[in-house]
């Protein structure tokens, strides 16, 4: 279990414009976000000695950013080949590096041309090797198609409805309307949801997250160091990474997973809350990985905001709205702000906990949950001011 | 025009399965030590870690565990003529799960736990894909 409660803190955040077509290299986007995060912390590139990122063969390695920015000693440069499940893991990895002495101050980032370059939601190569030979030949190819299979299981087990999923899409869009960096700010109604194109039952277009070009970054350092810097520190209170049994042979495959009506969150919640010394009832806001509307439902249940099967009704009750009991994704989430593979959730959590979120600020936000992942494996953190 | 959809690339672990399909037999692995059935094929048994493997013919009967209906084709040019099509995860009688297309049924009439039986579709000279159809249809 994570045993570094409050030993490290996030001292800076940075992000680029989120767009459909950046017209820039992924390295340039990564460097901009990292440089802004370093400056936000009140640091110089010479104060940084580590970079940690994750990619899907669609980005640049950490050393490329360190090289472009002229970091004198980037001794700790690490890349995870992973999906959104790593979007909190990279911060936990930075904490581990700092705690072990491998690094002192680490920049974590995710950068991608997710719309104009490599599209994660797109097809795959036509020769199906390895585990893919038991999925792709049947036209089961894209992540929306993968996740729809999970959502269906939840509908079968618990009666979750498209009305409930639609209410999540509407809530996220309403939140994004207050967010100047969100890519989709035009409010939608439940009718708009039902009128949006059916992509793969049970998902419509508005169940599916955006595709985005952009990058975001945070600076992680020791709590002691963070207290001397420019911004109010946001402490890493707790964290967890993992999943359950039979996670599969790649991120898509989950044929042997016990039951797709629940995901990784059910398996890591206990360690997460224990490591932080708080529970779901203590959280002021939650940044929940919403690659699809449905993934919020599963994680509300898995992280203990409600019982299994009650995530749909809870989400539709208004509880996840900005003025609800557990505000979720006040920036509009991956559904409406941008899809920077879930790392934009960490940036939003930090700004909220610093009280810097302007018109979308959640009042008196002191403790936030951030989550990353939707399927068999994921990571999560408890951050606090 | 040739076959443009993804084709399985059999490897040393999976070749017996695909050879079986070509003979219209649905073969799955059974652990030579503890007897647990498993699919997709692997070298070691996740229950007892034994490397002894027998290939056995499954009954071909199962039930729909979950399913999706693809309405937006991806890649578009490959699946444009197929939509809407149904992909299901089927739990076979032997306890393992297998993915396949559901055929012979209107996508809107699929239900959970629906009994299905295997069918075989010879898509190329070398490759036959398993599919599932409603039992008794």
Coordinates of C-alpha atoms in Angstrom, one line a residue:
Chain A
X1 CA 0.0 0.0 0.0
X2 CA 1.1 3.6 -0.7
X3 CA 2.9 4.7 2.4
X4 CA 4.0 8.2 1.5
X5 CA 1.0 10.2 2.7
X6 CA 1.7 13.9 2.4
X7 CA 5.4 13.4 1.7
X8 CA 5.2 15.0 -1.7
X9 CA 3.1 17.7 -3.3
X10 CA 2.2 19.1 -6.7
X11 CA 3.8 22.5 -6.9
X12 CA 3.0 23.5 -10.5
X13 CA 0.6 22.9 -13.4
X14 CA 0.8 23.8 -17.1
X15 CA -1.2 23.1 -20.2
X16 CA -1.4 24.0 -23.8
X17 CA -4.5 25.0 -25.8
X18 CA -6.7 22.0 -26.3
X19 CA -7.8 21.7 -30.0
X20 CA -8.7 19.5 -32.8
X21 CA -5.7 20.5 -34.8
X22 CA -2.7 21.8 -33.1
X23 CA -0.5 22.2 -36.2
X24 CA 2.4 21.4 -33.9
X25 CA 4.6 18.5 -33.1
X26 CA 3.8 16.5 -30.0
X27 CA 7.2 17.3 -28.6
X28 CA 6.5 21.0 -28.9
X29 CA 3.1 20.6 -27.0
X30 CA 4.8 18.5 -24.3
X31 CA 7.6 21.1 -23.8
X32 CA 5.1 24.0 -23.6
X33 CA 3.0 22.3 -20.9
X34 CA 6.1 21.2 -18.9
X35 CA 7.7 24.7 -19.2
X36 CA 4.5 26.3 -18.0
X37 CA 4.3 23.9 -15.1
X38 CA 7.9 24.7 -14.1
X39 CA 7.2 28.4 -14.3
X40 CA 3.9 28.1 -12.4
X41 CA 5.9 26.5 -9.5
X42 CA 8.3 29.4 -9.6
X43 CA 11.1 27.1 -10.6
X44 CA 13.8 27.1 -13.4
X45 CA 14.5 24.2 -15.7
X46 CA 17.8 23.7 -13.8
X47 CA 15.7 22.8 -10.7
X48 CA 14.1 19.8 -12.4
X49 CA 15.8 16.5 -12.6
X50 CA 13.1 14.1 -13.7
X51 CA 10.3 13.6 -16.3
X52 CA 7.7 10.9 -16.3
X53 CA 5.1 10.4 -19.0
X54 CA 2.9 7.7 -20.6
X55 CA 2.1 7.1 -24.2
X56 CA 0.4 4.7 -26.6
X57 CA 3.2 5.0 -29.2
X58 CA 1.7 8.4 -30.0
X59 CA 4.0 10.8 -28.1
X60 CA 7.6 11.7 -27.4
X61 CA 9.8 10.2 -24.7
X62 CA 10.7 12.1 -21.6
X63 CA 14.2 12.6 -22.7
X64 CA 13.0 14.5 -25.8
X65 CA 11.3 17.2 -23.6
X66 CA 14.4 17.4 -21.3
X67 CA 16.5 17.8 -24.4
X68 CA 14.4 20.5 -25.9
X69 CA 14.2 22.4 -22.6
X70 CA 17.9 22.1 -22.0
X71 CA 17.5 20.5 -18.6
X72 CA 21.1 20.1 -17.3
X73 CA 20.6 16.9 -15.4
X74 CA 17.5 14.9 -16.3
X75 CA 18.6 11.9 -14.3
X76 CA 15.2 10.3 -14.0
X77 CA 13.4 10.1 -17.4
X78 CA 10.7 7.4 -17.5
X79 CA 8.0 6.5 -20.1
X80 CA 5.2 4.1 -19.5
X81 CA 3.6 2.4 -22.5
X82 CA 0.1 2.6 -21.2
X83 CA -3.4 3.9 -21.6
X84 CA -5.4 6.2 -19.4
X85 CA -4.9 3.8 -16.5
X86 CA -1.5 5.4 -16.0
X87 CA -2.7 9.0 -15.8
X88 CA -2.4 9.0 -12.0
X89 CA 0.3 6.3 -11.9
X90 CA 2.9 8.7 -13.4
X91 CA 2.4 11.1 -10.4
X92 CA 2.7 8.2 -7.9
X93 CA 5.8 7.1 -9.8
X94 CA 7.3 10.6 -9.3
X95 CA 6.5 10.4 -5.6
X96 CA 8.2 7.0 -5.4
X97 CA 11.3 8.4 -7.2
X98 CA 11.4 11.4 -4.9
X99 CA 11.0 9.3 -1.8
X100 CA 13.7 6.9 -2.9
X101 CA 16.1 9.6 -3.8
X102 CA 16.2 8.8 -7.5
X103 CA 14.9 12.3 -8.2
X104 CA 14.2 15.6 -6.4
X105 CA 11.7 17.4 -8.6
X106 CA 9.8 15.6 -11.4
X107 CA 7.6 16.9 -14.2
X108 CA 4.8 14.5 -15.2
X109 CA 3.1 15.1 -18.5
X110 CA 0.9 13.7 -21.2
X111 CA 1.1 15.1 -24.7
X112 CA -0.7 14.0 -27.9
X113 CA -2.1 15.0 -31.2
X114 CA -5.1 12.8 -30.4
X115 CA -7.3 14.2 -33.1
X116 CA -5.1 15.4 -35.9
X117 CA -2.5 12.7 -35.4
X118 CA -2.9 9.2 -33.9
X119 CA -6.5 8.7 -33.0
X120 CA -6.9 6.3 -30.1
X121 CA -10.6 5.6 -31.0
X122 CA -9.7 4.6 -34.5
X123 CA -9.2 1.2 -36.0
X124 CA -6.3 -1.2 -35.6
X125 CA -4.0 -2.9 -38.0
X126 CA -5.7 -5.6 -40.1
X127 CA -3.5 -8.5 -39.2
X128 CA -4.7 -9.7 -35.8
X129 CA -1.7 -11.0 -33.8
X130 CA -1.7 -12.2 -30.3
X131 CA -4.8 -11.8 -28.3
X132 CA -6.2 -9.5 -31.0
X133 CA -6.9 -12.6 -33.2
X134 CA -9.8 -13.4 -30.8
X135 CA -11.3 -9.9 -30.9
X136 CA -10.6 -7.9 -34.1
X137 CA -11.7 -10.5 -36.7
X138 CA -15.3 -10.1 -35.4
X139 CA -15.3 -6.4 -36.0
X140 CA -14.6 -5.7 -32.3
X141 CA -11.9 -3.2 -32.9
X142 CA -12.3 0.3 -31.3
X143 CA -12.4 1.4 -27.6
X144 CA -16.0 2.6 -27.9
X145 CA -16.9 -1.0 -29.0
X146 CA -14.9 -2.4 -26.2
X147 CA -16.4 -0.3 -23.5
X148 CA -19.9 -0.8 -24.8
X149 CA -19.6 -4.4 -23.9
X150 CA -18.9 -3.4 -20.3
X151 CA -21.8 -1.0 -20.2
X152 CA -24.1 -3.6 -21.5
X153 CA -23.1 -5.9 -18.6
X154 CA -24.0 -3.2 -16.1
X155 CA -27.4 -2.7 -17.8
X156 CA -28.0 -6.4 -17.6
X157 CA -27.1 -6.7 -14.0
X158 CA -28.5 -3.5 -12.6
X159 CA -30.9 -2.0 -15.1
X160 CA -28.7 1.1 -15.8
X161 CA -30.4 3.2 -18.6
X162 CA -29.4 5.5 -21.4
X163 CA -31.4 8.2 -19.6
X164 CA -28.9 8.0 -16.7
X165 CA -25.9 8.0 -19.1
X166 CA -27.4 11.0 -20.9
X167 CA -27.7 12.9 -17.7
X168 CA -24.0 12.5 -17.2
X169 CA -23.3 13.8 -20.7
X170 CA -25.5 16.8 -20.0
X171 CA -23.9 17.5 -16.6
X172 CA -20.4 17.4 -18.1
X173 CA -21.3 19.8 -20.8
X174 CA -22.9 22.2 -18.4
X175 CA -19.7 22.2 -16.4
X176 CA -17.6 22.8 -19.5
X177 CA -19.7 25.9 -20.3
X178 CA -17.9 27.6 -17.4
X179 CA -14.5 26.5 -18.5
X180 CA -12.6 28.7 -20.9
X181 CA -10.2 26.0 -22.0
X182 CA -13.0 23.4 -22.7
X183 CA -13.3 22.3 -26.3
X184 CA -17.1 21.8 -26.1
X185 CA -18.9 24.5 -24.2
X186 CA -22.3 24.6 -25.9
X187 CA -24.8 23.2 -23.4
X188 CA -26.8 20.2 -24.4
X189 CA -30.2 18.7 -23.4
X190 CA -31.2 15.1 -22.8
X191 CA -33.0 15.4 -26.2
X192 CA -29.7 16.3 -27.8
X193 CA -28.2 13.2 -26.2
X194 CA -30.9 10.9 -27.5
X195 CA -30.7 12.6 -31.0
X196 CA -27.0 12.1 -31.2
X197 CA -25.9 9.4 -33.6
X198 CA -25.9 5.8 -32.4
X199 CA -22.3 4.6 -32.7
X200 CA -22.3 1.3 -31.0
X201 CA -25.2 0.2 -28.8
X202 CA -25.6 1.1 -26.1
X203 CA -23.4 4.2 -26.8
X204 CA -24.4 7.3 -28.7
X205 CA -22.0 9.9 -29.9
X206 CA -22.5 11.9 -26.7
X207 CA -21.5 8.9 -24.5
X208 CA -18.0 9.1 -26.0
X209 CA -15.2 11.5 -25.0
X210 CA -13.6 14.0 -27.2
X211 CA -10.5 13.6 -29.3
X212 CA -8.0 16.3 -28.6
X213 CA -4.6 17.7 -29.5
X214 CA -2.8 19.1 -26.5
X215 CA -0.6 18.5 -23.5
X216 CA -0.7 19.1 -19.7
X217 CA 1.9 18.7 -17.0
X218 CA 2.4 19.0 -13.2
X219 CA 5.5 19.4 -11.1
X220 CA 6.0 17.0 -8.2
X221 CA 8.4 17.6 -5.4
X222 CA 8.9 17.0 -1.7
X223 CA 6.3 18.6 0.5
X224 CA 9.0 20.4 2.3
X225 CA 10.3 21.9 -0.9
X226 CA 6.8 22.7 -2.2
X227 CA 6.1 24.8 0.9
X228 CA 8.9 27.1 -0.1
X229 CA 7.6 27.6 -3.7
X230 CA 5.3 30.1 -5.4
X231 CA 2.0 28.2 -5.2
X232 CA 0.0 26.7 -2.4
X233 CA 1.1 23.0 -2.3
X234 CA -1.4 20.3 -3.2
X235 CA -0.4 17.2 -1.3
X236 CA -0.5 13.7 -2.5
X237 CA -2.4 12.2 0.4
X238 CA -2.9 8.8 -0.9
X239 CA -2.7 6.6 -4.0
X240 CA -3.3 3.2 -5.5
X241 CA -2.6 1.4 -8.8
X242 CA -3.7 -1.9 -10.0
X243 CA -6.7 -4.0 -10.8
X244 CA -8.2 -7.4 -10.2
X245 CA -7.5 -11.0 -11.5
X246 CA -7.3 -11.9 -15.1
X247 CA -6.8 -8.3 -16.4
X248 CA -6.1 -9.6 -19.9
X249 CA -3.3 -9.7 -22.4
X250 CA -3.6 -6.1 -23.5
X251 CA -5.7 -3.0 -22.6
X252 CA -8.5 -4.1 -24.9
X253 CA -8.8 -7.7 -24.0
X254 CA -10.9 -8.5 -20.9
X255 CA -12.4 -11.8 -22.0
X256 CA -11.5 -13.5 -18.8
X257 CA -12.3 -10.6 -16.4
X258 CA -14.7 -11.7 -13.7
X259 CA -17.6 -9.5 -14.6
X260 CA -17.6 -6.3 -16.8
X261 CA -20.3 -4.7 -14.6
X262 CA -17.4 -3.6 -12.3
X263 CA -13.9 -2.4 -13.1
X264 CA -10.5 -1.8 -11.5
X265 CA -11.9 0.7 -9.0
X266 CA -13.5 -2.0 -7.0
X267 CA -10.1 -3.6 -6.4
X268 CA -8.0 -0.5 -5.5
X269 CA -10.5 1.5 -3.5
X270 CA -9.7 0.0 -0.2
X271 CA -6.0 0.6 -0.4
X272 CA -6.6 4.1 -1.9
X273 CA -8.8 5.3 1.0
X274 CA -6.6 3.6 3.7
X275 CA -3.5 5.1 2.3
X276 CA -5.0 8.6 2.5
X277 CA -6.8 8.1 5.8
X278 CA -10.0 9.5 4.4
X279 CA -13.1 8.0 2.7
X280 CA -15.5 8.9 -0.1
X281 CA -17.6 10.9 2.4
X282 CA -14.7 13.3 3.0
X283 CA -14.1 14.2 -0.6
X284 CA -15.1 17.7 -1.8
X285 CA -14.9 16.9 -5.5
X286 CA -14.0 14.0 -7.7
X287 CA -12.2 14.0 -11.0
X288 CA -13.4 10.7 -12.5
X289 CA -12.0 9.2 -15.7
X290 CA -14.8 9.6 -18.2
X291 CA -13.6 8.2 -21.5
X292 CA -17.3 7.3 -21.7
X293 CA -20.3 8.4 -19.7
X294 CA -20.6 4.9 -18.3
X295 CA -17.1 4.8 -16.8
X296 CA -18.3 7.4 -14.2
X297 CA -21.1 5.0 -13.1
X298 CA -18.7 2.1 -12.5
X299 CA -16.3 4.2 -10.6
X300 CA -18.9 5.9 -8.4
X301 CA -19.7 2.4 -7.3
X302 CA -16.1 1.1 -7.1
X303 CA -14.8 3.9 -5.1
X304 CA -17.7 3.6 -2.6
X305 CA -19.8 6.7 -3.3
X306 CA -22.7 4.3 -3.5
X307 CA -23.4 0.6 -3.6
X308 CA -22.9 -1.6 -6.7
X309 CA -25.7 -1.0 -9.1
X310 CA -26.6 2.4 -7.7
X311 CA -24.2 4.5 -9.8
X312 CA -26.7 5.2 -12.6
X313 CA -29.4 6.5 -10.3
X314 CA -26.9 8.5 -8.2
X315 CA -25.4 10.2 -11.3
X316 CA -28.9 11.0 -12.6
X317 CA -30.0 12.4 -9.2
X318 CA -28.0 15.6 -9.6
X319 CA -25.5 14.4 -7.0
X320 CA -22.5 14.8 -9.4
X321 CA -23.4 18.3 -10.5
X322 CA -21.4 21.3 -9.4
X323 CA -23.9 21.9 -6.5
X324 CA -24.4 18.3 -5.7
X325 CA -23.1 16.2 -2.9
X326 CA -20.1 14.9 -4.9
X327 CA -19.3 17.3 -7.7
X328 CA -17.7 15.3 -10.5
X329 CA -15.4 16.8 -13.2
X330 CA -16.2 20.5 -12.8
X331 CA -14.0 21.2 -15.9
X332 CA -16.3 19.1 -18.1
X333 CA -14.2 16.0 -18.1
X334 CA -12.9 14.1 -21.0
X335 CA -16.4 14.2 -22.4
X336 CA -16.4 18.0 -22.8
X337 CA -13.1 19.7 -21.7
X338 CA -10.6 17.6 -23.7
X339 CA -9.2 14.1 -23.8
X340 CA -5.6 14.5 -22.7
X341 CA -5.8 10.8 -21.8
X342 CA -7.1 11.7 -18.3
X343 CA -4.1 13.8 -17.2
X344 CA -6.2 17.0 -17.5
X345 CA -8.1 15.7 -14.5
X346 CA -5.0 16.1 -12.3
X347 CA -4.5 19.6 -13.5
X348 CA -8.1 20.5 -12.7
X349 CA -7.9 18.9 -9.2
X350 CA -4.8 21.0 -8.4
X351 CA -6.4 24.3 -9.6
X352 CA -9.6 23.6 -7.7
X353 CA -7.7 22.8 -4.5
X354 CA -5.7 26.0 -4.8
X355 CA -9.0 27.9 -5.3
X356 CA -8.0 29.1 -8.8
X357 CA -10.8 27.8 -10.9
X358 CA -12.7 31.0 -11.4
X359 CA -16.4 30.7 -12.3
X360 CA -16.3 26.9 -11.9
X361 CA -14.6 26.9 -8.5
X362 CA -16.1 24.4 -6.1
X363 CA -16.5 26.3 -2.8
X364 CA -14.1 25.3 0.0
X365 CA -12.6 22.5 -2.0
X366 CA -9.9 20.9 0.2
X367 CA -9.9 17.2 -0.7
X368 CA -10.2 15.7 -4.2
X369 CA -10.3 12.2 -5.7
X370 CA -8.6 11.8 -9.0
X371 CA -9.0 8.6 -11.0
X372 CA -7.5 7.1 -14.2
X373 CA -8.7 4.1 -16.1
X374 CA -12.0 2.5 -17.0
X375 CA -11.4 -1.2 -17.5
X376 CA -9.3 -3.9 -15.7
X377 CA -6.5 -1.7 -14.5
X378 CA -6.2 1.8 -13.2
X379 CA -4.8 4.3 -10.8
X380 CA -6.2 6.9 -8.4
X381 CA -5.1 9.5 -5.9
X382 CA -6.4 11.6 -3.0
X383 CA -5.1 15.1 -3.3
X384 CA -5.6 17.8 -0.7
X385 CA -4.7 21.4 0.0
Chain B
X1 CA -11.9 -8.0 -54.2
X2 CA -10.1 -9.9 -51.4
X3 CA -11.1 -10.2 -47.8
X4 CA -10.4 -6.9 -46.2
X5 CA -11.4 -7.4 -42.5
X6 CA -8.8 -8.3 -39.8
X7 CA -7.7 -11.9 -40.1
X8 CA -6.3 -13.9 -37.3
X9 CA -2.5 -14.5 -37.4
X10 CA -2.2 -18.0 -35.9
X11 CA 0.8 -18.6 -33.7
X12 CA 2.2 -21.7 -32.0
X13 CA -0.3 -21.4 -29.2
X14 CA -3.4 -20.7 -31.3
X15 CA -2.8 -22.7 -34.4
X16 CA -4.8 -25.8 -33.1
X17 CA -7.8 -23.6 -32.5
X18 CA -7.8 -22.2 -36.0
X19 CA -7.1 -25.6 -37.6
X20 CA -10.1 -26.8 -35.6
X21 CA -12.3 -24.1 -36.9
X22 CA -11.2 -25.0 -40.5
X23 CA -12.5 -28.5 -39.7
X24 CA -15.7 -26.9 -38.2
X25 CA -14.7 -28.1 -34.7
X26 CA -14.6 -25.7 -31.8
X27 CA -11.5 -26.6 -29.9
X28 CA -10.5 -25.2 -26.5
X29 CA -7.7 -26.1 -24.1
X30 CA -8.1 -28.2 -21.0
X31 CA -5.3 -28.4 -18.4
X32 CA -3.6 -31.7 -18.5
X33 CA -3.0 -31.5 -14.8
X34 CA -6.1 -30.0 -13.1
X35 CA -8.6 -30.4 -15.9
X36 CA -9.7 -26.7 -16.0
X37 CA -10.9 -25.5 -19.4
X38 CA -9.4 -22.3 -20.7
X39 CA -9.7 -19.9 -23.6
X40 CA -8.1 -17.9 -25.2
X41 CA -5.1 -20.3 -25.5
X42 CA -2.1 -19.9 -23.3
X43 CA 1.0 -22.0 -22.4
X44 CA 0.3 -22.2 -18.7
X45 CA -2.8 -23.0 -16.6
X46 CA -3.8 -19.9 -14.6
X47 CA -5.3 -22.3 -12.0
X48 CA -2.4 -24.7 -11.3
X49 CA 0.4 -23.3 -13.5
X50 CA 0.9 -26.6 -15.3
X51 CA 2.2 -26.5 -18.8
X52 CA 0.4 -29.7 -19.8
X53 CA -2.3 -29.0 -22.3
X54 CA -5.0 -31.1 -24.0
X55 CA -7.1 -29.7 -26.8
X56 CA -10.7 -30.8 -26.5
X57 CA -13.8 -30.2 -28.7
X58 CA -16.3 -27.9 -27.0
X59 CA -20.0 -28.6 -27.3
X60 CA -20.5 -25.4 -29.3
X61 CA -23.4 -24.4 -27.0
X62 CA -23.3 -21.4 -24.8
X63 CA -25.2 -18.3 -23.6
X64 CA -24.8 -14.6 -24.4
X65 CA -22.9 -12.9 -21.6
X66 CA -22.8 -9.4 -23.2
X67 CA -23.2 -7.9 -26.7
X68 CA -22.9 -4.8 -28.7
X69 CA -24.4 -3.6 -31.9
X70 CA -22.0 -1.7 -34.2
X71 CA -23.9 0.9 -36.1
X72 CA -21.0 3.3 -37.0
X73 CA -18.4 1.3 -39.1
X74 CA -14.7 1.5 -38.2
X75 CA -12.8 1.4 -40.5
X76 CA -15.6 2.8 -42.5
X77 CA -14.6 1.4 -45.9
X78 CA -14.3 -2.1 -44.4
X79 CA -17.5 -2.4 -42.4
X80 CA -19.8 0.0 -44.3
X81 CA -21.8 -2.9 -45.8
X82 CA -22.0 -4.8 -42.5
X83 CA -23.6 -2.4 -40.1
X84 CA -25.5 -2.9 -38.0
X85 CA -23.7 -6.1 -36.8
X86 CA -23.6 -7.7 -33.5
X87 CA -20.6 -8.8 -31.5
X88 CA -21.1 -11.0 -28.4
X89 CA -19.1 -12.4 -25.6
X90 CA -20.5 -16.0 -25.2
X91 CA -20.0 -18.1 -22.2
X92 CA -19.6 -21.7 -23.4
X93 CA -21.0 -24.7 -21.6
X94 CA -17.4 -25.5 -20.6
X95 CA -17.2 -22.3 -18.6
X96 CA -14.9 -20.3 -20.9
X97 CA -15.8 -17.1 -22.8
X98 CA -15.4 -16.5 -26.5
X99 CA -16.0 -13.5 -28.7
X100 CA -17.9 -13.9 -32.0
X101 CA -20.5 -12.4 -34.2
X102 CA -24.1 -13.2 -33.5
X103 CA -25.8 -14.2 -36.8
X104 CA -29.3 -15.2 -37.7
X105 CA -31.0 -12.7 -35.4
X106 CA -32.2 -9.1 -35.6
X107 CA -29.7 -7.1 -33.5
X108 CA -32.6 -5.6 -31.6
X109 CA -33.9 -9.0 -30.5
X110 CA -30.7 -10.1 -28.7
X111 CA -31.2 -10.8 -25.0
X112 CA -28.9 -11.6 -22.1
X113 CA -28.3 -15.3 -21.4
X114 CA -29.9 -16.2 -24.7
X115 CA -28.8 -19.7 -25.7
X116 CA -26.6 -19.9 -28.8
X117 CA -24.8 -22.5 -30.9
X118 CA -21.6 -22.1 -32.9
X119 CA -21.6 -21.7 -36.6
X120 CA -18.6 -21.6 -38.9
X121 CA -17.9 -19.1 -41.6
X122 CA -15.1 -19.9 -44.1
X123 CA -13.9 -16.4 -44.8
X124 CA -10.8 -17.4 -46.8
X125 CA -9.2 -20.6 -47.9
X126 CA -7.1 -20.7 -44.8
X127 CA -9.3 -19.1 -42.1
X128 CA -12.7 -20.1 -40.8
X129 CA -14.2 -17.9 -38.1
X130 CA -16.6 -19.1 -35.4
X131 CA -19.9 -17.3 -35.1
X132 CA -22.9 -17.9 -32.9
X133 CA -26.6 -18.2 -33.8
X134 CA -29.7 -18.6 -31.6
X135 CA -30.1 -22.2 -30.5
X136 CA -32.8 -24.0 -32.3
X137 CA -32.9 -21.5 -35.1

